[in-house]
Coordinates of C-alpha atoms and ligand atoms in Angstrom, one line a residue:
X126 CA 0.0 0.0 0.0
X127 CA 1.2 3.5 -0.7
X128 CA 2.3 6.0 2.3
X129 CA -0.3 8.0 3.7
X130 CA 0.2 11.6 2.4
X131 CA 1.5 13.4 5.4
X132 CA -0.5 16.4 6.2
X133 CA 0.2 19.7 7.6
X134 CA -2.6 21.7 8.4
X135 CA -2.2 25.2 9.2
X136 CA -5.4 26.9 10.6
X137 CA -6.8 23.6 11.7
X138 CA -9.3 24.8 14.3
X139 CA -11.1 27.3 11.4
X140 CA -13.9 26.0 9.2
X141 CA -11.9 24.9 6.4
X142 CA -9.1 23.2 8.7
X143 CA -12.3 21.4 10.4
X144 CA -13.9 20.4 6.8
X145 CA -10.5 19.1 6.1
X146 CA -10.0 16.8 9.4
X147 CA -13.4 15.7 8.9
X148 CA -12.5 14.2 5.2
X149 CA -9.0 13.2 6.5
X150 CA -10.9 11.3 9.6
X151 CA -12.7 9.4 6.9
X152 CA -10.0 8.2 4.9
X153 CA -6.8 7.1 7.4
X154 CA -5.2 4.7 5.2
X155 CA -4.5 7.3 3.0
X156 CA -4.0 10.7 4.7
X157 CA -1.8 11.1 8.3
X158 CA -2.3 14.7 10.1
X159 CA 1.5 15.0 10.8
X160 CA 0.9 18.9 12.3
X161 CA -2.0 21.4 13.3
X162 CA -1.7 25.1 14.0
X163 CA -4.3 27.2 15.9
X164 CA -4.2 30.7 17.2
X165 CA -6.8 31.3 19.8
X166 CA -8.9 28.8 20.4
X167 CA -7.0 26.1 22.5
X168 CA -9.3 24.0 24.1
X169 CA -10.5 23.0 20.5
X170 CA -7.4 22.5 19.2
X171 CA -7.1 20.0 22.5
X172 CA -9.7 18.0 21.2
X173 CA -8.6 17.8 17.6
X174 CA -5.2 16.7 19.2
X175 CA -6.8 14.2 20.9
X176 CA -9.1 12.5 18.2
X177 CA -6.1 13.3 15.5
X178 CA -3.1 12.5 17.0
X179 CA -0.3 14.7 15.2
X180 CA 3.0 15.3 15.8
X181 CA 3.6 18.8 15.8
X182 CA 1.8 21.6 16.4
X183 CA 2.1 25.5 16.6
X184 CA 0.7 27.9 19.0
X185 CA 1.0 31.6 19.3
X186 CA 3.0 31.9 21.9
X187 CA 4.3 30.8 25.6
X188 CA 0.6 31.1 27.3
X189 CA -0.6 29.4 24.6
X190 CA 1.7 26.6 25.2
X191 CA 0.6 26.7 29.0
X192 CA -2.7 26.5 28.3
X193 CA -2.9 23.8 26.0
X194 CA -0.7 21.5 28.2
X195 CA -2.7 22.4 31.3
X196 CA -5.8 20.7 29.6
X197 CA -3.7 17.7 27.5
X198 CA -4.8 14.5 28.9
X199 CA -1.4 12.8 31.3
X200 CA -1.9 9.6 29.9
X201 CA -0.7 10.3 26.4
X202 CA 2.2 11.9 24.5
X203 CA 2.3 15.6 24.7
X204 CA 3.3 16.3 20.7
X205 CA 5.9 18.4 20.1
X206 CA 4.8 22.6 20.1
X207 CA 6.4 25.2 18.5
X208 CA 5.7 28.7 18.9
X209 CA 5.0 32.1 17.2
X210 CA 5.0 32.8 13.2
X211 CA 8.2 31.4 12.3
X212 CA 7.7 28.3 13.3
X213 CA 4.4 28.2 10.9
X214 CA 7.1 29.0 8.5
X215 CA 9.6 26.3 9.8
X216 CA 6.5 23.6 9.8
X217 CA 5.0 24.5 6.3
X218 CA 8.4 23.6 4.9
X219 CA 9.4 20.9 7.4
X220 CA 10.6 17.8 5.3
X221 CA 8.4 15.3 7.0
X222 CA 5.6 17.2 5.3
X223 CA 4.0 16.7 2.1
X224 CA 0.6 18.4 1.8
X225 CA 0.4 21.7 3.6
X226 CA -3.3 22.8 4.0
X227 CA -3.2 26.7 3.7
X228 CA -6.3 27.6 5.8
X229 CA -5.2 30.3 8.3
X230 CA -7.4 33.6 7.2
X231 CA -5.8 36.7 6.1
X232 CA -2.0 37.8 5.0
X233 CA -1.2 36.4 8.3
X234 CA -1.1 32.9 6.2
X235 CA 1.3 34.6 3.4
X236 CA 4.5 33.9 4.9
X237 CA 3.9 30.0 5.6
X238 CA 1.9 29.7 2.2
X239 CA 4.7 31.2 0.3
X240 CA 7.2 29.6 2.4
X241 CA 5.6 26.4 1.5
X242 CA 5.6 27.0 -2.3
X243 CA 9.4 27.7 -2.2
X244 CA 9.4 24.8 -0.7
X245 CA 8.3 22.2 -3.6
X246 CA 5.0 21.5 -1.2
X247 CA 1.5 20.3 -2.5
X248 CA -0.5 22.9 -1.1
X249 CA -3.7 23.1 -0.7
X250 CA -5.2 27.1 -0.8
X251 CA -7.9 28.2 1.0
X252 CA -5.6 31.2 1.9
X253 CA -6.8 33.3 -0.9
X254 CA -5.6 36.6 0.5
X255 CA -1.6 34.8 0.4
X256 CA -2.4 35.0 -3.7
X257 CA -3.9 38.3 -3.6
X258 CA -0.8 39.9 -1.8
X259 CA 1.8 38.3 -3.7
X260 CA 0.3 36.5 -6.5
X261 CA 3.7 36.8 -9.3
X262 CA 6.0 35.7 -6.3
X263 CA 3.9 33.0 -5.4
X264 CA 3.5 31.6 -8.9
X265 CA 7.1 32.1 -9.6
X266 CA 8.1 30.5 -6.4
X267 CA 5.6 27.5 -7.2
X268 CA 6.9 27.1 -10.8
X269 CA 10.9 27.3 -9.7
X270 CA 10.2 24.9 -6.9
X271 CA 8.0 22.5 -8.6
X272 CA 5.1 22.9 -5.8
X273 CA 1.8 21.4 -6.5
X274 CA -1.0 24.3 -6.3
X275 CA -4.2 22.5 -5.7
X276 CA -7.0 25.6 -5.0
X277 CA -9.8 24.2 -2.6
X278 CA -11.8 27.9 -2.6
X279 CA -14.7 26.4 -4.0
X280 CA -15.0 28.7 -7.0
X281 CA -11.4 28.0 -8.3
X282 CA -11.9 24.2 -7.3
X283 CA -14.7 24.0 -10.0
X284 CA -12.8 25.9 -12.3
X285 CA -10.1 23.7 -11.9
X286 CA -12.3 20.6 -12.4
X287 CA -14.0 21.9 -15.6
X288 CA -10.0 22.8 -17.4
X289 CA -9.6 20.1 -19.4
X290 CA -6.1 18.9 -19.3
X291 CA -3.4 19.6 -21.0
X292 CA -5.0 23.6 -20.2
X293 CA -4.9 25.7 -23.8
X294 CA -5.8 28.8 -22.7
X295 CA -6.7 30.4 -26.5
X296 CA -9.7 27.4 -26.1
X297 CA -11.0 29.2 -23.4
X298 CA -13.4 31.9 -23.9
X299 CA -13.8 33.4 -20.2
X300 CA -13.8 31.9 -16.8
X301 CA -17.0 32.3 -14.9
X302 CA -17.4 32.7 -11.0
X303 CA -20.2 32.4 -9.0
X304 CA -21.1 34.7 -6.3
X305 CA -24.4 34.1 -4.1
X306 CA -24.5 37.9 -3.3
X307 CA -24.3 37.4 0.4
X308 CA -27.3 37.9 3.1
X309 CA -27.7 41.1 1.7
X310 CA -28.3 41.0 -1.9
X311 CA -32.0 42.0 -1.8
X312 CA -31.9 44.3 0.8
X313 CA -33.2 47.7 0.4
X314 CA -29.7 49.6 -0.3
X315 CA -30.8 52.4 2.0
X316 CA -30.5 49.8 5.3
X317 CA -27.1 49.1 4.5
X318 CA -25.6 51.2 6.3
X319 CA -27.6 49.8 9.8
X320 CA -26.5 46.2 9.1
X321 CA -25.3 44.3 12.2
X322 CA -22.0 42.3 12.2
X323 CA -24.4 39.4 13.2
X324 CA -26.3 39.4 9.9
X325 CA -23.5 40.4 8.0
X326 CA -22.3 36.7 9.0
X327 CA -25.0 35.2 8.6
X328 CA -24.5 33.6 4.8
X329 CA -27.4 32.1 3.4
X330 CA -25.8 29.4 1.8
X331 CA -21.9 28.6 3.0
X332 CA -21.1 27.9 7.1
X333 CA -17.5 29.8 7.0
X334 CA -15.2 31.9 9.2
X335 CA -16.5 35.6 10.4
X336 CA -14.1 37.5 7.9
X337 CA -14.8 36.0 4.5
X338 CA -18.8 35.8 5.6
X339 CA -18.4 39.5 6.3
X340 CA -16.1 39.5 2.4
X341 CA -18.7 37.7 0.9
X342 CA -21.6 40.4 2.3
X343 CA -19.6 43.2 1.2
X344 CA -18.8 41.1 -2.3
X345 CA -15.1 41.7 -1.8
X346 CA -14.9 38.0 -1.4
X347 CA -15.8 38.1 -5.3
X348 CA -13.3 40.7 -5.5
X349 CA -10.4 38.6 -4.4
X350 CA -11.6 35.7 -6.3
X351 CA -11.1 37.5 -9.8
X352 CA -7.7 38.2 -8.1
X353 CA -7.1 34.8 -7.2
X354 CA -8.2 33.2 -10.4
X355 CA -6.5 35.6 -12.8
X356 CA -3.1 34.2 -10.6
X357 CA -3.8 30.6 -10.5
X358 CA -5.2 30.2 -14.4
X359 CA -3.1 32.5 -15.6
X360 CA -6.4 34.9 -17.6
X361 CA -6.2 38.1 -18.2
X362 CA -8.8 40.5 -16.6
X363 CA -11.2 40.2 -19.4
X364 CA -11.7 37.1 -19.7
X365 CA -12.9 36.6 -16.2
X366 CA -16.6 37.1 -15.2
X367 CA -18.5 37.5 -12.6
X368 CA -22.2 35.9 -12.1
X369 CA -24.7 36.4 -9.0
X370 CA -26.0 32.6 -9.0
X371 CA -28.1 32.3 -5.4
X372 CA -28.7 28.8 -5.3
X373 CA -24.9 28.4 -4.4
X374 CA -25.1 25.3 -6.9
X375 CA -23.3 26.0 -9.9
X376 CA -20.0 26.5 -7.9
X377 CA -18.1 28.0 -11.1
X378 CA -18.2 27.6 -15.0
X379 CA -15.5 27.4 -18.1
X380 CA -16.5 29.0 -21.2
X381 CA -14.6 27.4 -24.3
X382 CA -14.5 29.4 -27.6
X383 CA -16.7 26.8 -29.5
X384 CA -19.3 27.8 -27.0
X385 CA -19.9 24.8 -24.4
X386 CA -19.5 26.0 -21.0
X387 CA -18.5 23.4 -18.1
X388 CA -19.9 23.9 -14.9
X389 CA -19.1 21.9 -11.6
X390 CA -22.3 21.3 -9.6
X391 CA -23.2 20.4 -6.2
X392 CA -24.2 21.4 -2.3
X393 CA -22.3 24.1 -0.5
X394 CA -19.9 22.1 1.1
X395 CA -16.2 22.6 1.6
X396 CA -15.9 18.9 1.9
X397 CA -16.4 18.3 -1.8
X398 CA -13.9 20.8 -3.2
X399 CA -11.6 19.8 -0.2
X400 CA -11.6 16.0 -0.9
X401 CA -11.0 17.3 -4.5
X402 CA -7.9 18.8 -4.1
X403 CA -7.0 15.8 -1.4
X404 CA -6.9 13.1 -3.5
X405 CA -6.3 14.8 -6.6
X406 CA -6.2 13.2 -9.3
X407 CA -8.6 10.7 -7.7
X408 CA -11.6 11.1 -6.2
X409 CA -12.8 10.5 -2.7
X410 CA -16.0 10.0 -0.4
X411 CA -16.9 11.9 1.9
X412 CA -19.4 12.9 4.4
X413 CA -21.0 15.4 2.5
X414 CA -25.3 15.2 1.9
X415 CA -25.8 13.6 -0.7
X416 CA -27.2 15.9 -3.8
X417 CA -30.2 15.0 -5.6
X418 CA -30.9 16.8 -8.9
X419 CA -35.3 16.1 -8.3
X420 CA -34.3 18.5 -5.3
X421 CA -33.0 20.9 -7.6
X422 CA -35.7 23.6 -8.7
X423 CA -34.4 26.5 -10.2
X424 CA -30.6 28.0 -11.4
X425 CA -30.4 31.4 -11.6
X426 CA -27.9 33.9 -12.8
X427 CA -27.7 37.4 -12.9
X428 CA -25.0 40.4 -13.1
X429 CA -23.8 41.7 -9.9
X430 CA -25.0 45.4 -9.4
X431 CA -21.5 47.6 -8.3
X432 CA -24.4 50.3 -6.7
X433 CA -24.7 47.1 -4.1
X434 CA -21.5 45.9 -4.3
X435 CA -18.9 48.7 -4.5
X436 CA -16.3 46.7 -3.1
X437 CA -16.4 44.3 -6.0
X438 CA -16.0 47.2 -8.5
X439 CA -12.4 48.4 -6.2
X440 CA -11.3 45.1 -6.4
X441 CA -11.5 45.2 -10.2
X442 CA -9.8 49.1 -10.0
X443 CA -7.1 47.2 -7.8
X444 CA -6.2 44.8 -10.0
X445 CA -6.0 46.9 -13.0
X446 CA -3.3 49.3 -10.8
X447 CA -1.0 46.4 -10.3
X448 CA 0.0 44.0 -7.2
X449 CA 1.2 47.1 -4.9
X450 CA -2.8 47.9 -4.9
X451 CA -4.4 44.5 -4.5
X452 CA -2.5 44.5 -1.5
X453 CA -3.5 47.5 -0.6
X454 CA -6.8 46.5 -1.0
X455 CA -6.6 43.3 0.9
X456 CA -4.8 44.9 4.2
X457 CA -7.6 48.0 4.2
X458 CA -10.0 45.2 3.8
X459 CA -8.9 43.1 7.3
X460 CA -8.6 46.4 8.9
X461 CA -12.5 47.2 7.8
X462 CA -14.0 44.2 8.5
X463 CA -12.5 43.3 11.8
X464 CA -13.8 47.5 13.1
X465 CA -17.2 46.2 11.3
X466 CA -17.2 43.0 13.5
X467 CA -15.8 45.0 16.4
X468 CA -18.5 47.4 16.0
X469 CA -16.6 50.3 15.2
X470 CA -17.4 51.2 11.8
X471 CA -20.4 50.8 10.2
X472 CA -21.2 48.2 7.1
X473 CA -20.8 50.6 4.6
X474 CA -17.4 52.3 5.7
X475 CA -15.7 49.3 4.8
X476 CA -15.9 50.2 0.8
X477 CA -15.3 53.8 2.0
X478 CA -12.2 52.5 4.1
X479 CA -10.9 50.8 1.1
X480 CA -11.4 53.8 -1.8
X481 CA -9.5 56.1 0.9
X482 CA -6.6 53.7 1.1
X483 CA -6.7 53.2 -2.7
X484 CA -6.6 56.8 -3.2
X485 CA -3.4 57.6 -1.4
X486 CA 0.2 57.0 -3.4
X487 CA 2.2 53.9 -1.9
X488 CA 5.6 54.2 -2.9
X489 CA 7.5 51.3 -2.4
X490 CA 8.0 48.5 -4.8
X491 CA 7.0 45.2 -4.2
X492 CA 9.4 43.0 -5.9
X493 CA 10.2 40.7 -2.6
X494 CA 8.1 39.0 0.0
X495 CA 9.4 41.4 2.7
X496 CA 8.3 44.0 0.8
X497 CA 5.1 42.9 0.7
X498 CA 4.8 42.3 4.6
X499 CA 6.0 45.5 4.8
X500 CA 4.0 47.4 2.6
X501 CA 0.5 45.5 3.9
X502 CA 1.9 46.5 7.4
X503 CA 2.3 49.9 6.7
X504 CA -1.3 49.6 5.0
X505 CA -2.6 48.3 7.6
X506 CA -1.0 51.1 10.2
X507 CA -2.4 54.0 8.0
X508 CA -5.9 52.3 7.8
X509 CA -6.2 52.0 11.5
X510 CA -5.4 55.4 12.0
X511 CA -7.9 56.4 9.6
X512 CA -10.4 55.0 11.6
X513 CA -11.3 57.6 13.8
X514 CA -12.6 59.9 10.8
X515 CA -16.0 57.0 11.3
X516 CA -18.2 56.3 14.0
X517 CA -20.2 53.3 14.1
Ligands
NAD783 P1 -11.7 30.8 10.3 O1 -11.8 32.2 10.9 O2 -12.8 29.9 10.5 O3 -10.3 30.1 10.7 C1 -9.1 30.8 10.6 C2 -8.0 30.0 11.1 O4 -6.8 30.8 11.0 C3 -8.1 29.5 12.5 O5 -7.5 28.2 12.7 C4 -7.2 30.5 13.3 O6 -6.7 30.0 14.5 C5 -6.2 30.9 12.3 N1 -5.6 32.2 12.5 C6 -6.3 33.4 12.6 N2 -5.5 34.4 12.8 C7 -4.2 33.9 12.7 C8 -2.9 34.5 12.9 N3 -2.8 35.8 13.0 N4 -1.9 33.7 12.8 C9 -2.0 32.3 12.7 N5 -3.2 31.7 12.5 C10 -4.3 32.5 12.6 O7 -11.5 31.1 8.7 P2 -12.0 30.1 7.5 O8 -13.4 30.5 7.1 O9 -11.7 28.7 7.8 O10 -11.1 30.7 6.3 C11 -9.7 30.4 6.2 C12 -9.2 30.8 4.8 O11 -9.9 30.0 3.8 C13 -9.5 32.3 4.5 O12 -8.5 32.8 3.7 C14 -10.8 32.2 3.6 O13 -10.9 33.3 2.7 C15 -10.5 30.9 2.9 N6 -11.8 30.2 2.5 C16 -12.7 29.8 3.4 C17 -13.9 29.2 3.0 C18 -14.9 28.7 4.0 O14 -15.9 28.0 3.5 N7 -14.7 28.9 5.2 C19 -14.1 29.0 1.6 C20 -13.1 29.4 0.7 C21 -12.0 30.0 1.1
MG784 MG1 -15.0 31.0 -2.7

């Protein structure tokens, strides 16, 4: 029998890591969780310890450490924990490794993600924003290396599924990504700016972390997307579309120049695209409801509307400026949504937030990795600053 694929899941106690282990849990023969990171939340990361057994994992910091030992059961073998950023760097790239899961949220999953792609790793991205920060260095890094980049965002994982193989890119007409248009997309545009951070998360379709449920409210999730896709597939800006498609069925579609489009179908579940990119190029069970096309009674489609949706239309100014403002973009973006969820700044300041930001020159070049963690820090510094000038 062949090795298990040795996993290294960074993020593990967020929704994707959980969708993950609950596919890997399924499937032991194949798959061993080698390491698991976690920032805050301990105590779960206790219990996916216990029921996963890995080897390593990373923690914060010292108290973190503390913690988690305090509540590890005597009677087994404490793994081994390493501590603080680096050592997310120093596991993504650790040579027991062969699969790194890239599921922490935000650009604080760049450096391990990159690291990771320098590395010759088969990665699995959920960490869109690692892409949107740094998307030429990343690809470069994963063609010099050799790395395997397997997207599990469930957009790019249809795309992806619907390329047929070897990819020709003059056969394709456009690229087509589905957006549900978040809890919000019939909601008279004059409550907008009253929404609370509650319904803001509340998606109608997908279960997923607070910051892309607020991303995918605001449509900037959409916006990152067409960043991420035009990085992964290698398409130029035109040739990728966006679709508001409610159902949350039709996860993404190819459109080839003789005029067939491919679509990838099925329920909102991570599990699907994440047993996907798992097993690629087989395909695996999983626990997942099973989907039943008599169930099915209507697919609609229709253009987003940027009056709804500005953040979707700055994400598309962003990415015609050049990397230095997609990052931009992105760092204003955490800053915005974690004052929205803090209750800070109101829904609609986060576009405003982001336009400001957008607005102002950035001078330095971003033609290294450090420069791009120091230029989304500086970002990120300015924006909070900027703060003050709303009120929630
Ligand atoms: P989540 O908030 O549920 O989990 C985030 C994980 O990142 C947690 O394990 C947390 O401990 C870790 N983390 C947070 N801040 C950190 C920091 N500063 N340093 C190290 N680790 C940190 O988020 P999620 O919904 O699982 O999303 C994770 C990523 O996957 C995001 O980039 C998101 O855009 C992408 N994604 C998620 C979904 C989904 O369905 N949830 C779908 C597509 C893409
Ligand atoms: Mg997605």
């Amino acid at each position: 029998m062949a090795q298990a694929q040795r996993i290294c899941i960074l993020g593990a106690t967020g929704s994707i890591g959980e969708s993950t282990l609950d596919v890997i849990a399924s499937h032991p023969e194949a798959f061993e969780v080698y390491a698991m990171s976690a920032f805050s939340q301990v105590e779960k990361l206790v219990a996916l310890s216990i029921k996963h057994q890995p080897k390593v994992l990373v923690l914060p910091h010292a108290a973190a450490r503390q913690q988690f030992i305090a509540l590890w059961p005597s009677n087994q073998p404490l793994p081994e924990i390493r501590l603080g950023a680096e050592a997310l760097v120093d596991t993504a790239i650790d040579t027991a490794v062969d699969t790194v899961v890239c599921a922490i949220v935000g650009s604080a999953g760049l450096a391990s993600a990159f690291a990771a792609a320098q590395a010759g790793k088969r990665i699995l991205l959920a960490n869109k924003e690692a892409l949107v920060a740094s998307g030429q260095l990343f690809m470069e890094a994963v063609k010099q290396s050799g790395a395997q980049l397997l997207p599990i965002d469930s957009e790019h994982n249809a795309i992806f599924q619907c390329m047929t193989r070897p990819i020709q890119a003059s056969q394709i007409k456009e690229i087509i990504l589905t957006a549900s248009g978040g809890p919000f997309r019939d909601t008279d545009l004059s409550l907008l700016d009253r929404v609370t951070p509650a319904q803001a998360c509340k998606h109608p379709n997908w279960s997923m972390g607070r910051k892309i449920s607020v991303d995918s409210a605001t449509m900037l999730n959409k916006g990152l997307e067409v960043i991420e896709a035009k990085w992964l597939f290698d398409m130029p800006l035109e040739k990728i579309k966006v679709v508001v498609h409610p159902e949350s069925i039709v996860h993404s579609m190819v459109h080839y120049v003789d005029g067939s489009i491919l679509a990838q179908l099925g329920h909102s579940d991570m599990r699907i695209p994440i047993s996907y990119a798992l097993a690629y190029p087989e395909r695996l069970t999983n626990q997942a409801p099973d989907f039943e096309l008599s169930d099915l009674c209507q697919l609609n489609f229709r253009l987003p509307d940027l009056a709804r949706y500005p953040c979707l239309d700055l994400a598309y100014q962003a990415m015609n400026a050049g990397q230095q403002s997609t990052i931009v973009l992105n760092a204003a973006n955490e800053i915005a949504v974690a004052a929205f969820l803090d209750q800070r700044i109101r829904f609609t300041d986060i576009a405003r937030l982001i336009a400001l930001m957008l607005e102002q020159n950035w001078s330095s070049a971003v033609d290294s990795i450090d420069a791009v963690h120091a230029l989304d820090h500086e970002v990120r510094h300015q924006a909070t600053a900027r703060l003050m000038q709303f009120s929630a």
